[in-house]
Tab-separated table of C-alpha atoms in Angstrom:
chain	number	residue	atom	x	y	z
B	1	MET	CA	112.760	79.626	135.983
B	2	GLU	CA	113.827	78.964	132.381
B	3	GLN	CA	110.232	79.171	131.160
B	4	THR	CA	109.784	82.527	132.904
B	5	SER	CA	112.917	83.786	131.162
B	6	GLN	CA	111.664	82.621	127.750
B	7	VAL	CA	108.289	84.264	128.312
B	8	GLN	CA	109.978	87.527	129.277
B	9	VAL	CA	112.162	87.415	126.148
B	10	ILE	CA	109.279	86.788	123.741
B	11	ASN	CA	107.110	89.421	125.429
B	12	GLU	CA	109.916	91.974	125.137
B	13	ILE	CA	110.569	91.175	121.468
B	14	ILE	CA	106.878	91.502	120.612
B	15	GLU	CA	106.616	94.817	122.474
B	16	LYS	CA	109.755	96.196	120.761
B	17	ARG	CA	108.714	95.197	117.232
B	18	ARG	CA	108.386	98.283	115.047
B	19	SER	CA	108.443	99.186	111.388
B	20	THR	CA	111.703	100.898	110.521
B	21	PHE	CA	111.707	102.707	107.174
B	22	THR	CA	114.430	103.210	104.579
B	23	SER	CA	114.982	106.821	105.656
B	24	GLN	CA	116.031	105.409	109.037
B	25	PHE	CA	118.505	102.857	107.628
B	26	GLU	CA	122.276	103.107	107.989
B	27	PRO	CA	123.457	103.695	104.388
B	28	GLY	CA	125.762	101.006	103.046
B	29	LYS	CA	125.655	98.770	106.119
B	30	VAL	CA	124.922	95.229	104.933
B	31	ILE	CA	123.207	92.531	106.965
B	32	PRO	CA	125.029	89.166	106.756
B	33	ASP	CA	123.232	86.662	104.538
B	34	GLU	CA	123.250	84.166	107.426
B	35	ILE	CA	120.928	86.466	109.374
B	36	ILE	CA	118.641	86.879	106.362
B	37	TYR	CA	118.535	83.088	106.085
B	38	GLN	CA	117.568	82.840	109.774
B	39	LEU	CA	114.742	85.337	109.237
B	40	LEU	CA	113.416	83.161	106.420
B	41	PHE	CA	114.019	79.920	108.311
B	42	ASN	CA	111.840	81.302	111.106
B	43	ALA	CA	109.270	82.528	108.588
B	44	ASN	CA	109.056	78.961	107.317
B	45	GLN	CA	107.922	77.829	110.784
B	46	ALA	CA	104.660	79.783	110.506
B	47	PRO	CA	101.323	78.005	110.979
B	48	ASN	CA	99.483	77.121	107.779
B	49	HIS	CA	96.343	75.219	106.890
B	50	LYS	CA	96.936	71.662	105.599
B	51	LEU	CA	100.686	72.353	105.610
B	52	THR	CA	100.607	74.032	102.206
B	53	GLU	CA	103.378	76.488	103.223
B	54	PRO	CA	102.132	79.056	100.686
B	55	TRP	CA	104.845	81.673	101.278
B	56	ARG	CA	107.520	82.265	98.642
B	57	PHE	CA	110.454	84.621	99.092
B	58	THR	CA	112.747	86.225	96.519
B	59	VAL	CA	115.740	87.900	98.168
B	60	PHE	CA	117.504	90.842	96.536
B	61	SER	CA	120.918	92.028	97.716
B	62	GLY	CA	124.069	93.500	96.194
B	63	ASN	CA	123.600	94.103	92.462
B	64	GLY	CA	120.228	92.377	92.739
B	65	LEU	CA	118.875	95.528	94.396
B	66	GLN	CA	119.580	97.502	91.218
B	67	LYS	CA	117.912	94.771	89.163
B	68	LEU	CA	114.797	95.005	91.336
B	69	ALA	CA	114.813	98.810	91.116
B	70	ASP	CA	115.071	98.787	87.325
B	71	GLN	CA	112.472	96.058	86.835
B	72	GLN	CA	109.850	97.524	89.121
B	73	ALA	CA	110.295	101.035	87.724
B	74	ALA	CA	109.942	99.675	84.172
B	75	ILE	CA	106.754	97.762	85.043
B	76	TYR	CA	105.261	100.817	86.701
B	77	LYS	CA	106.128	103.081	83.769
B	78	ALA	CA	104.737	100.616	81.225
B	79	HIS	CA	101.459	99.902	83.021
B	80	ALA	CA	100.533	102.901	85.206
B	81	GLY	CA	98.825	104.680	82.313
B	82	THR	CA	97.187	107.948	83.343
B	83	LYS	CA	98.036	107.257	86.996
B	84	PHE	CA	101.770	107.576	86.296
B	85	LYS	CA	103.556	109.899	88.712
B	86	GLN	CA	107.207	110.807	88.238
B	87	GLY	CA	107.803	110.906	91.995
B	88	ARG	CA	106.574	107.349	92.423
B	89	TYR	CA	108.693	106.187	89.474
B	90	ASP	CA	111.772	107.841	91.000
B	91	SER	CA	111.006	106.248	94.370
B	92	LEU	CA	110.853	102.788	92.780
B	93	LEU	CA	114.346	103.356	91.424
B	94	ILE	CA	115.754	104.702	94.697
B	95	THR	CA	114.122	102.733	97.528
B	96	PRO	CA	115.781	99.329	96.965
B	97	MET	CA	119.178	101.002	96.868
B	98	LEU	CA	118.661	102.292	100.419
B	99	CYS	CA	118.256	98.734	101.746
B	100	SER	CA	120.649	95.996	102.710
B	101	HIS	CA	118.194	93.393	101.399
B	102	VAL	CA	114.688	93.407	99.948
B	103	ILE	CA	112.526	90.305	100.205
B	104	ALA	CA	109.646	89.983	97.746
B	105	ILE	CA	106.779	88.158	99.457
B	106	GLY	CA	104.716	85.811	97.333
B	107	MET	CA	101.781	83.521	98.048
B	108	LYS	CA	101.259	80.294	96.087
B	109	ARG	CA	97.585	79.408	95.795
B	110	HIS	CA	96.244	75.925	96.424
B	111	ALA	CA	92.830	75.351	94.876
B	112	ASP	CA	91.464	73.354	97.804
B	113	ILE	CA	92.416	75.934	100.462
B	114	PRO	CA	90.390	79.115	101.116
B	115	GLU	CA	92.401	82.131	100.016
B	116	MET	CA	92.025	83.774	103.418
B	117	GLU	CA	93.795	80.804	105.026
B	118	GLU	CA	96.801	81.276	102.789
B	119	ILE	CA	96.891	85.052	103.191
B	120	ALA	CA	96.822	84.544	106.962
B	121	ALA	CA	99.639	81.983	106.751
B	122	VAL	CA	101.850	84.372	104.771
B	123	ALA	CA	101.085	87.167	107.242
B	124	CYS	CA	102.166	84.866	110.091
B	125	ALA	CA	105.390	84.123	108.214
B	126	VAL	CA	106.022	87.852	107.802
B	127	GLN	CA	105.397	88.428	111.516
B	128	ASN	CA	108.098	85.822	112.196
B	129	ILE	CA	110.432	87.876	109.980
B	130	TYR	CA	109.539	91.012	111.939
B	131	LEU	CA	110.132	89.367	115.315
B	132	THR	CA	113.404	87.753	114.276
B	133	ALA	CA	114.668	91.039	112.839
B	134	THR	CA	113.773	92.719	116.136
B	135	ALA	CA	115.732	90.095	118.070
B	136	TYR	CA	118.785	90.775	115.856
B	137	GLY	CA	118.445	94.558	116.190
B	138	ILE	CA	117.643	94.939	112.496
B	139	GLY	CA	115.162	97.415	111.061
B	140	GLY	CA	112.619	96.621	108.414
B	141	TYR	CA	109.088	97.003	107.164
B	142	TRP	CA	106.528	95.224	105.028
B	143	SER	CA	105.349	97.416	102.156
B	144	THR	CA	102.467	96.694	99.816
B	145	GLY	CA	103.323	99.704	97.676
B	146	GLY	CA	105.258	99.857	94.447
B	147	ILE	CA	104.286	97.140	91.970
B	148	THR	CA	102.592	94.836	94.487
B	149	PHE	CA	99.228	94.905	92.714
B	150	TYR	CA	100.512	94.820	89.140
B	151	GLU	CA	99.731	91.460	87.508
B	152	GLN	CA	102.731	91.998	85.224
B	153	ALA	CA	105.062	91.833	88.259
B	154	LYS	CA	104.212	88.268	89.235
B	155	SER	CA	106.493	86.629	86.671
B	156	LEU	CA	109.532	88.382	88.186
B	157	PHE	CA	109.015	86.276	91.313
B	158	ASN	CA	107.967	82.958	89.694
B	159	LEU	CA	104.344	83.552	90.632
B	160	GLU	CA	101.509	82.305	88.449
B	161	ALA	CA	98.180	83.929	87.626
B	162	ASP	CA	96.343	82.597	90.701
B	163	ASP	CA	99.229	83.430	93.050
B	164	LYS	CA	99.614	86.777	94.781
B	165	LEU	CA	102.489	89.182	95.189
B	166	MET	CA	101.955	90.364	98.755
B	167	GLY	CA	104.561	93.086	98.895
B	168	PHE	CA	108.161	93.614	99.873
B	169	PHE	CA	110.052	93.464	103.141
B	170	ASN	CA	112.788	96.111	103.165
B	171	LEU	CA	115.666	95.480	105.572
B	172	GLY	CA	118.572	97.488	106.953
B	173	TYR	CA	120.343	98.414	110.132
B	174	ALA	CA	118.548	101.250	111.897
B	175	ARG	CA	120.475	104.503	112.145
B	176	VAL	CA	117.444	106.258	113.621
B	177	PRO	CA	115.244	104.217	115.992
B	178	SER	CA	111.499	104.043	115.448
B	179	ALA	CA	109.206	105.906	117.779
B	180	VAL	CA	107.806	104.098	120.788
B	181	ARG	CA	104.331	102.809	120.049
B	182	THR	CA	101.593	102.787	122.647
B	183	PRO	CA	98.728	100.611	121.444
B	184	GLY	CA	95.195	101.371	122.533
B	185	ALA	CA	93.944	99.485	125.544
B	186	VAL	CA	93.566	95.776	124.811
B	187	GLU	CA	90.551	95.693	127.119
B	188	GLU	CA	88.607	97.657	124.484
B	189	LYS	CA	89.179	94.876	121.953
B	190	ILE	CA	88.244	91.843	124.051
B	191	MET	CA	84.864	90.323	124.737
B	192	TRP	CA	84.802	87.538	127.342
B	193	VAL	CA	82.097	84.893	127.142
B	194	ARG	CA	82.173	82.754	130.279
B	195	GLU	CA	78.704	81.197	130.327
């Protein structure tokens, strides 16, 4: 009976998991740091090849959100060149301030591990963040926008040249729920080989 209950709980959490964006967040409502720690504790349980645990997290909250906003806007302005857009610059300054917490997601490279293995491990860790946030009734989303692909950003998160900045997880309490998602039929994505 207990196993059935656990299966029902995990199935429900997975089905309810959604991306919730900053425009949906409750302004000024702060998630307790203990919950953020639990999200990251669960992320740390993710599977990973040869136990390299390649994920690295930098958590911004309080005045740290302004620091992130200023730093990422400055990097973008200094390095965007002809691709600079004022709207994107303004968004980099504003978006962190709409969040309770922002988690920068880094990946430490290990020379003897295929890169895909470590990318997959970090993605599993982020899924654990998503599922834990869902269980707590917290909104959030993983973004690879902003300064994610700027080499100059890596040093802000103690990442070295071979490491990767894999984006940011923005968190807040949802004021507006995300739309219900109806995935396409799983049957269309499965091939059974029985013999």
